[in-house]
Short mmCIF file of C-alpha atoms and ligand atoms in Angstrom, two decimals:
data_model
loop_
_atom_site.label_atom_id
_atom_site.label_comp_id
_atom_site.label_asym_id
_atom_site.label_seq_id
_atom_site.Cartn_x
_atom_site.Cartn_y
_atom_site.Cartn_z
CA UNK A 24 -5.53 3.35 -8.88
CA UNK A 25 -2.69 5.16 -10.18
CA UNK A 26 -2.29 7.14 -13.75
CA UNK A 27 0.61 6.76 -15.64
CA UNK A 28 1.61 9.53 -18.37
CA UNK A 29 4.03 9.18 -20.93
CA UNK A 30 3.54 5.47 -20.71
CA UNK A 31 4.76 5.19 -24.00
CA UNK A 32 7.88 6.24 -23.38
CA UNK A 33 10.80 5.00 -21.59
CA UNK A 34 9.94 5.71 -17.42
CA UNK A 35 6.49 6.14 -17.77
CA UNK A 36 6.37 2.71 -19.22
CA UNK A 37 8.93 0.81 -17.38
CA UNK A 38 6.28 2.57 -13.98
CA UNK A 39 3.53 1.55 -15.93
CA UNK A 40 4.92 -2.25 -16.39
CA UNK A 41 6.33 -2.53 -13.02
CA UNK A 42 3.06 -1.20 -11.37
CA UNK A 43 0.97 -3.78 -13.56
CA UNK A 44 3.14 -6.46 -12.49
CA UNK A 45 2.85 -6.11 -8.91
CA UNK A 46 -1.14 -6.34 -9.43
CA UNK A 47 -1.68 -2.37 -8.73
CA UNK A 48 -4.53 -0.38 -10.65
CA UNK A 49 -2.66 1.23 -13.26
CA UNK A 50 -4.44 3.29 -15.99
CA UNK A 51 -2.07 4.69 -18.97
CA UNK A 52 -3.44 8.40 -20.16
CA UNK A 53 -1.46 7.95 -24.08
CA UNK A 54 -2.39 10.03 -27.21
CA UNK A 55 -2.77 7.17 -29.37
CA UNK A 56 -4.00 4.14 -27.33
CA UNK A 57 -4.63 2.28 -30.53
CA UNK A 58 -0.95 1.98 -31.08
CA UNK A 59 0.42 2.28 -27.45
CA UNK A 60 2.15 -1.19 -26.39
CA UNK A 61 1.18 -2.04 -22.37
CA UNK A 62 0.73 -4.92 -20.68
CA UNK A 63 -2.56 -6.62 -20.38
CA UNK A 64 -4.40 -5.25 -17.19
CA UNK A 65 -3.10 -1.98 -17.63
CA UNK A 66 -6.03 0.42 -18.43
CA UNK A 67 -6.12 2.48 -21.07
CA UNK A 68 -7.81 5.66 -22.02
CA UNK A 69 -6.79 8.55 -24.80
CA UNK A 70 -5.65 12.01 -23.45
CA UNK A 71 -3.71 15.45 -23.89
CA UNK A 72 -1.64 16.80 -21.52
CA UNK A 73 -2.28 19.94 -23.86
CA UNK A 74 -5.97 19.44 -22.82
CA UNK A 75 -6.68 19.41 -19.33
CA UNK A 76 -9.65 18.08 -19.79
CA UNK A 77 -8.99 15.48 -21.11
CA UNK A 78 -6.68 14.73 -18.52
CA UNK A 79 -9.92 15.08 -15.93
CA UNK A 80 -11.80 12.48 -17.79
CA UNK A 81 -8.91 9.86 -17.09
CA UNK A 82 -9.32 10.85 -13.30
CA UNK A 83 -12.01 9.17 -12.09
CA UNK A 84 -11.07 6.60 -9.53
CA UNK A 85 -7.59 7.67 -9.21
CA UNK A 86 -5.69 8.38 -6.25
CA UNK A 87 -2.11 8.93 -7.57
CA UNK A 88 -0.44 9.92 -10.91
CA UNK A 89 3.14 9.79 -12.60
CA UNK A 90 3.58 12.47 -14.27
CA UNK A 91 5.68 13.22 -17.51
CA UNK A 92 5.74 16.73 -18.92
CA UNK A 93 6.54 16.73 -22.50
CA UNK A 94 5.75 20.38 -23.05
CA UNK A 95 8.50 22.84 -23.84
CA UNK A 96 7.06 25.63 -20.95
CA UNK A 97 5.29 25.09 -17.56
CA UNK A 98 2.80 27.12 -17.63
CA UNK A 99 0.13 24.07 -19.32
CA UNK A 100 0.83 22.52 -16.02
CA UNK A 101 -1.36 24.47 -13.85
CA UNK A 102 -4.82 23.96 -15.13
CA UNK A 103 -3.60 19.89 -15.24
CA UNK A 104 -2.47 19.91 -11.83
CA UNK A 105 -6.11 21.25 -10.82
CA UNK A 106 -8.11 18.76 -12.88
CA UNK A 107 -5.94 16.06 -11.05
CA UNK A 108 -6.00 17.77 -7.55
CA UNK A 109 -10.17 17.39 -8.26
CA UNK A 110 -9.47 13.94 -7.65
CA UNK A 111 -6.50 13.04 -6.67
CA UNK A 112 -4.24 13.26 -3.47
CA UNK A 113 -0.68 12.13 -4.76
CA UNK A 114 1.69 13.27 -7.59
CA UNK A 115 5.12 11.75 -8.64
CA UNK A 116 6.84 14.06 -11.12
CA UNK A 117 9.89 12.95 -13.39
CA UNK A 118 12.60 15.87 -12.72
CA UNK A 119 15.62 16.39 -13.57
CA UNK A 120 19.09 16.58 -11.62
CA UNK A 121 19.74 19.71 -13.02
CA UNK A 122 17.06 21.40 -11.29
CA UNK A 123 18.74 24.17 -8.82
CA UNK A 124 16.09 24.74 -6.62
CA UNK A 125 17.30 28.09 -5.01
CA UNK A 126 18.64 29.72 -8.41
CA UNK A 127 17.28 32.42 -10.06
CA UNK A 128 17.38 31.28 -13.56
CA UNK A 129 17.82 27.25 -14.22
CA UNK A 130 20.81 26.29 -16.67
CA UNK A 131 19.23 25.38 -19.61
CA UNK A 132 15.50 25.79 -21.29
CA UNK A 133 14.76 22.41 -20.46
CA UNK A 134 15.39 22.43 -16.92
CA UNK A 135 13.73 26.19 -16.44
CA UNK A 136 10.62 23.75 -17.87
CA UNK A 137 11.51 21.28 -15.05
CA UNK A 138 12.14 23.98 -12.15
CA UNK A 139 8.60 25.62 -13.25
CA UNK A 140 6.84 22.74 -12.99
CA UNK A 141 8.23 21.56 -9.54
CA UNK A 142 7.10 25.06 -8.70
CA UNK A 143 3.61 24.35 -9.80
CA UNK A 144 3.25 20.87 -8.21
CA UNK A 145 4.43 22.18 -4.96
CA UNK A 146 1.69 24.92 -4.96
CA UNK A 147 -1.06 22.74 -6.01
CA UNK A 148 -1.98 21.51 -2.55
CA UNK A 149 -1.02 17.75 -4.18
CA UNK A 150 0.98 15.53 -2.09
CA UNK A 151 4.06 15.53 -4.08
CA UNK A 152 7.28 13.79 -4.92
CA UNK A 153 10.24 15.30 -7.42
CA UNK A 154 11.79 12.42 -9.01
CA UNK A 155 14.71 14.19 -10.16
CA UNK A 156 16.90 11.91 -13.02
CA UNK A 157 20.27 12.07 -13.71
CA UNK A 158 21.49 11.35 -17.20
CA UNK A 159 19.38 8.12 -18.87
CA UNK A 160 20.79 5.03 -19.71
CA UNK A 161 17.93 5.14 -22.36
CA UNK A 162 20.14 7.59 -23.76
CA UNK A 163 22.77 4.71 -25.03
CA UNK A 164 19.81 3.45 -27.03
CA UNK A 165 20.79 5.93 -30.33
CA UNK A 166 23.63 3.79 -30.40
CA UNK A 167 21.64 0.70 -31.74
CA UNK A 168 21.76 3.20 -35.23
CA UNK A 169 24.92 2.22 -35.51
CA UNK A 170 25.52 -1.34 -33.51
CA UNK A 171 22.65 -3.29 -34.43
CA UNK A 172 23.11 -5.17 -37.78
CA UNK A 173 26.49 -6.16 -36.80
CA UNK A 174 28.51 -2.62 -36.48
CA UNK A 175 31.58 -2.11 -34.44
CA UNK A 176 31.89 1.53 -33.59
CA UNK A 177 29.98 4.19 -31.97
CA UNK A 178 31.11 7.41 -33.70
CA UNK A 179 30.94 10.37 -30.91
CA UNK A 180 32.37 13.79 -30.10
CA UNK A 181 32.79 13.29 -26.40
CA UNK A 182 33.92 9.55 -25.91
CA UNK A 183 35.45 10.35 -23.01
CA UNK A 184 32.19 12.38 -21.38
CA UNK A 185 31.44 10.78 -18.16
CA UNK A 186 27.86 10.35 -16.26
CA UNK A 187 26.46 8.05 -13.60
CA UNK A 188 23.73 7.02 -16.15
CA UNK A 189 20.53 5.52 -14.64
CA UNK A 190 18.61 2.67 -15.35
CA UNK A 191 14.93 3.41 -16.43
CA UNK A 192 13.47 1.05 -13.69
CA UNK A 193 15.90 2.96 -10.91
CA UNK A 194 13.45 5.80 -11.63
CA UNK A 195 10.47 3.67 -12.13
CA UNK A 196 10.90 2.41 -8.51
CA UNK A 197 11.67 5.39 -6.82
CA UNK A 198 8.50 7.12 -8.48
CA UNK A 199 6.24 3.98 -7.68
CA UNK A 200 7.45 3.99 -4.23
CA UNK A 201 6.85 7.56 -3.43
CA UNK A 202 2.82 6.89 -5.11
CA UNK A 203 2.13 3.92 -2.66
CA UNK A 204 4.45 4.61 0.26
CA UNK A 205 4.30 6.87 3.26
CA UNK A 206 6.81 9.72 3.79
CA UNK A 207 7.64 11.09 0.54
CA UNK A 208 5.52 14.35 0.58
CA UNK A 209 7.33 17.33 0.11
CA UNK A 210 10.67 15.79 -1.55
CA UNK A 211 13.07 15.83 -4.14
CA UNK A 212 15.06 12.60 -4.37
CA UNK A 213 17.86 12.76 -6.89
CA UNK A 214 18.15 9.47 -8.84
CA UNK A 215 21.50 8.89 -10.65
CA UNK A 216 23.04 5.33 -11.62
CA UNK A 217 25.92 3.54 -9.02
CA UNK A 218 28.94 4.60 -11.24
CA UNK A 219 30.47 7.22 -13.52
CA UNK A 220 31.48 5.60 -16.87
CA UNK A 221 32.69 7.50 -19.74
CA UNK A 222 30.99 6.64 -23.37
CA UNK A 223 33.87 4.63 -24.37
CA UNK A 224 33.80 1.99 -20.79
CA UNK A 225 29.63 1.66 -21.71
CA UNK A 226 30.84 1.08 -25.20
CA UNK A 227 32.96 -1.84 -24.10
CA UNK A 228 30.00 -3.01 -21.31
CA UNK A 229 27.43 -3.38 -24.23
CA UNK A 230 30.07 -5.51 -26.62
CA UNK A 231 30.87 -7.41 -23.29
CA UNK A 232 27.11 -7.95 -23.19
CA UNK A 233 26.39 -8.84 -26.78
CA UNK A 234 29.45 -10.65 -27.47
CA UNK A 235 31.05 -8.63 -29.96
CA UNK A 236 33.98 -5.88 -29.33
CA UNK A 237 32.50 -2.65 -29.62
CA UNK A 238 34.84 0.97 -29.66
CA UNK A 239 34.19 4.35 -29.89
CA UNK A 240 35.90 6.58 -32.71
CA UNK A 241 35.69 10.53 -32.40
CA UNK A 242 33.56 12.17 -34.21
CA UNK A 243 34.36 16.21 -35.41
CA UNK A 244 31.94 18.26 -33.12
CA UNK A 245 30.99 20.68 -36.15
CA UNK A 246 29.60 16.76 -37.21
CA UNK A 247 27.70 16.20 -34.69
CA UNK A 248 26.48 20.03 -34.77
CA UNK A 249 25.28 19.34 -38.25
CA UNK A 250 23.74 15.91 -37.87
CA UNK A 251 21.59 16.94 -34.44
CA UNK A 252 20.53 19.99 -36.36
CA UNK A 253 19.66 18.00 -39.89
CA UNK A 254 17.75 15.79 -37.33
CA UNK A 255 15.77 18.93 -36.74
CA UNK A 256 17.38 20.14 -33.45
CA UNK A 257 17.51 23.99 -33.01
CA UNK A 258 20.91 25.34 -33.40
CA UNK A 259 20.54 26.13 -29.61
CA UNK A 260 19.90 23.23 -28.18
CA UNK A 261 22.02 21.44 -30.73
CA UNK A 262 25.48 23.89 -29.15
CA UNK A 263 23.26 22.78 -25.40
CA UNK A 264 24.03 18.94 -25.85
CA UNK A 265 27.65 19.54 -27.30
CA UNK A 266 28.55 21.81 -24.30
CA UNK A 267 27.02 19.36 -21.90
CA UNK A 268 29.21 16.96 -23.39
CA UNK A 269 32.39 18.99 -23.43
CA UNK A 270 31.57 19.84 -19.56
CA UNK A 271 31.12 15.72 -19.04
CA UNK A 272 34.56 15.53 -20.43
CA UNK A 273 36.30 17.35 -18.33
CA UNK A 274 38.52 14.97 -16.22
CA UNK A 275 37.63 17.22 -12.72
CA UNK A 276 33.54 16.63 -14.21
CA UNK A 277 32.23 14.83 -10.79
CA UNK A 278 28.39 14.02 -10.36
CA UNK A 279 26.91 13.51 -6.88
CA UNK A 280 25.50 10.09 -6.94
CA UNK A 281 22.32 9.49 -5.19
CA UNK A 282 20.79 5.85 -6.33
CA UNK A 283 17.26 4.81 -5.98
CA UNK A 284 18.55 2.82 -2.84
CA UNK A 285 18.70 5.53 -0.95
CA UNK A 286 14.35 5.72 -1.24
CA UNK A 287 13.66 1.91 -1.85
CA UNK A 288 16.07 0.04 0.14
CA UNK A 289 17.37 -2.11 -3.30
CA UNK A 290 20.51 -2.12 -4.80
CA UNK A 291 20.84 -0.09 -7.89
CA UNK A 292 20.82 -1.31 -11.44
CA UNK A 293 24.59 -1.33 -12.90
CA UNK A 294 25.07 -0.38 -16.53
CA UNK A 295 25.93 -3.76 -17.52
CA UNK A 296 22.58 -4.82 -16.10
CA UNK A 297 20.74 -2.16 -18.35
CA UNK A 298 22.82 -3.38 -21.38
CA UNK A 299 21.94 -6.93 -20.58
CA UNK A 300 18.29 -6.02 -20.21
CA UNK A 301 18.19 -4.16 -23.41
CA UNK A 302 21.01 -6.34 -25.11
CA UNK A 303 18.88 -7.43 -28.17
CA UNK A 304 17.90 -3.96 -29.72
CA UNK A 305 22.27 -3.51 -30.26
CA UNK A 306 22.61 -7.10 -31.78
N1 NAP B 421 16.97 11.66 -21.20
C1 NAP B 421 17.55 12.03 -20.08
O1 NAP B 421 18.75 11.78 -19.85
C2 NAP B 421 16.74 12.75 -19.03
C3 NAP B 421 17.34 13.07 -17.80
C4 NAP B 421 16.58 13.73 -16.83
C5 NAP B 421 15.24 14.05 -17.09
N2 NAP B 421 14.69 13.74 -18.31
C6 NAP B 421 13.29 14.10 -18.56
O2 NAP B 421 12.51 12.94 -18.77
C7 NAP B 421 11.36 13.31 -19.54
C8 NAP B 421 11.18 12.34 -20.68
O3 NAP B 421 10.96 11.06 -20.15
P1 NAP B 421 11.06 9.76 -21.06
O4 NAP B 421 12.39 9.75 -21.75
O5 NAP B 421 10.63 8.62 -20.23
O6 NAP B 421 9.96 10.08 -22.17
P2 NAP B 421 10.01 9.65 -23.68
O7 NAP B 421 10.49 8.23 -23.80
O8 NAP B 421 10.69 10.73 -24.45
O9 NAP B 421 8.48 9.67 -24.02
C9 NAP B 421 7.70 10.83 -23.93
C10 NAP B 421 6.32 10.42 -23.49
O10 NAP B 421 5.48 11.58 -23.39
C11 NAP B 421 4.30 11.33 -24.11
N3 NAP B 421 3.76 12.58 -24.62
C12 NAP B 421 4.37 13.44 -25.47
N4 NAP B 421 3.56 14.50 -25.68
C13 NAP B 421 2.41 14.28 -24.98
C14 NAP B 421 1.21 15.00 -24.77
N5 NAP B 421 1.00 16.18 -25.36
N6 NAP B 421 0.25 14.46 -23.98
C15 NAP B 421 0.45 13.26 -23.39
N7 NAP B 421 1.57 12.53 -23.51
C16 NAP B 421 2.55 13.04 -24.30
C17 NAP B 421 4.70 10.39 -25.22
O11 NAP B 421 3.57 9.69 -25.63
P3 NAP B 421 3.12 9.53 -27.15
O12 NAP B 421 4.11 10.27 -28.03
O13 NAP B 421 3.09 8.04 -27.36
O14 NAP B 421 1.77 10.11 -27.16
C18 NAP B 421 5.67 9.46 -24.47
O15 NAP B 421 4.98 8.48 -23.75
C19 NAP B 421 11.59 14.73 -20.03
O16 NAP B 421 10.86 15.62 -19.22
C20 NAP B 421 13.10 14.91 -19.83
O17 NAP B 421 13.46 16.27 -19.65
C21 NAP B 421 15.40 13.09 -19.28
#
């Protein structure tokens, strides 16, 4: 049987779904199971991933996990990876691309979080697999603010920021693969969509999609500064996402594309095909 984390969320439950559907034990470790959305068959228990033990009273029975780590440091991780290394010989984590293995000191906060927790996993005697994700296609879905209910524009700083954006089930697959297939122990696969689009092409995919023409405008970045930070962003990681976003737009800004193919053998998911499969939350 395999735990899911973060099954609420957007890999965690498309692994969750796309375990349940090929008949595979799947239990879902959620903080609030009472309002947590899986399909039937899926197992369901309440847990912490701030509370190991919590986490060790989901384990029994469980051979594999997915794991998510929502925390801002790495550190939690250990004492989770033990309580799942009681039982359990298999670990999928969802990285990040960003992740520089050999350097020093990681980018960004977030992906210092992601580097220390590879570092944990690898030391935990687990059997493990870095899933590491390029930029989500997910991502797109703070559009539907402003498409769904019939807008026309997607106001941005960057419109021209490019990223091979990947779909949620790319990841999904790699992860489940690496849980019930032989050969992935020991490895970081990098997981990025088939094609670099900038905001403005997706733009046009999604009104191609939902049948309505859809732009971008540009948006003043000191906007966008205030609006990430009214939506209770730190300053810091507020200036992070806007200098990301500069760095996208720069017309030499390349991204190594490694698709899910290259683990499970299946095409990738274009970005049309995410917009199509998520088509109704921007009508
Ligand atoms: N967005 C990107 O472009 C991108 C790219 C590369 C990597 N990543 C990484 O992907 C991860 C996020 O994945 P996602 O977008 O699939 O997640 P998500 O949709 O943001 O959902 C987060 C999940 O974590 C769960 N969660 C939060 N706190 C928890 C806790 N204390 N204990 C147990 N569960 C908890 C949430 O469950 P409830 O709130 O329902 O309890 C939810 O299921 C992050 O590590 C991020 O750095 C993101």
């Amino acid at each position: 049987m395999i735990l899911v984390t973060g099954a609420t969320g957007t890999v965690g439950g498309a692994v969750a779904r796309r375990l349940a559907g090929t008949g595979e034990d799947v239990r879902a470790l959620v903080r609030a199971p009472e309002t947590a959305r899986l399909p039937a068959g899926v197992d369901v228990v309440r847990g912490d991933l701030s509370d190991p033990a919590s986490v060790e009273a989901a384990m029994h029975g469980i051979d594999g996990v997915f794991l998510v780590w929502p925390l801002p440091e790495a550190a939690p991780v250990v004492p989770v990876l033990e309580a799942v290394r009681l039982h359990a010989e298999r670990i999928a984590y969802l990285s990040s691309a960003g992740v520089e293995p050999d350097a020093e000191e990681q980018g960004d906060p977030i992906t210092e979080t992601h580097a220390g927790v590879e570092r944990a996993i690898a030391t935990s005697g687990l059997a493990w697999t870095a899933v590491r994700a390029g930029g989500f296609a997910a991502n797109d879905l703070a559009w539907t603010e402003e498409l769904s209910g019939g807008g026309s524009a997607v106001r941005t700083p960057f419109p021209e920021a490019r990223r091979a954006v990947v779909h949620e089930n790319d990841l999904a697959d790699v992860a489940i693969h690496a849980l019930t297939t032989e050969g992935h122990a020991g490895r970081a696969y990098t997981v990025t969509g088939p094609e670099m689009l900038s905001e403005t092409e997706r733009v046009h995919i999604l009104g191609e999609v939902i049948g309505r023409p859809l732009k971008t405008e540009r948006m003043d970045p000191d906007e966008a500064r205030a609006r990430l930070t009214a939506a209770g962003l730190p300053a810091e990681a507020a200036e992070g996402i806007l200098e990301a976003h500069r760095t996208f737009s720069d017309p030499a800004h390349t991204e190594d594309l490694h698709t899910a193919e290259e683990v499970t053998g299946l095409p990738p998911r274009a970005y049309r095909q995410w917009a199509a499969d998520h088509a109704d939350a921007f009508r």
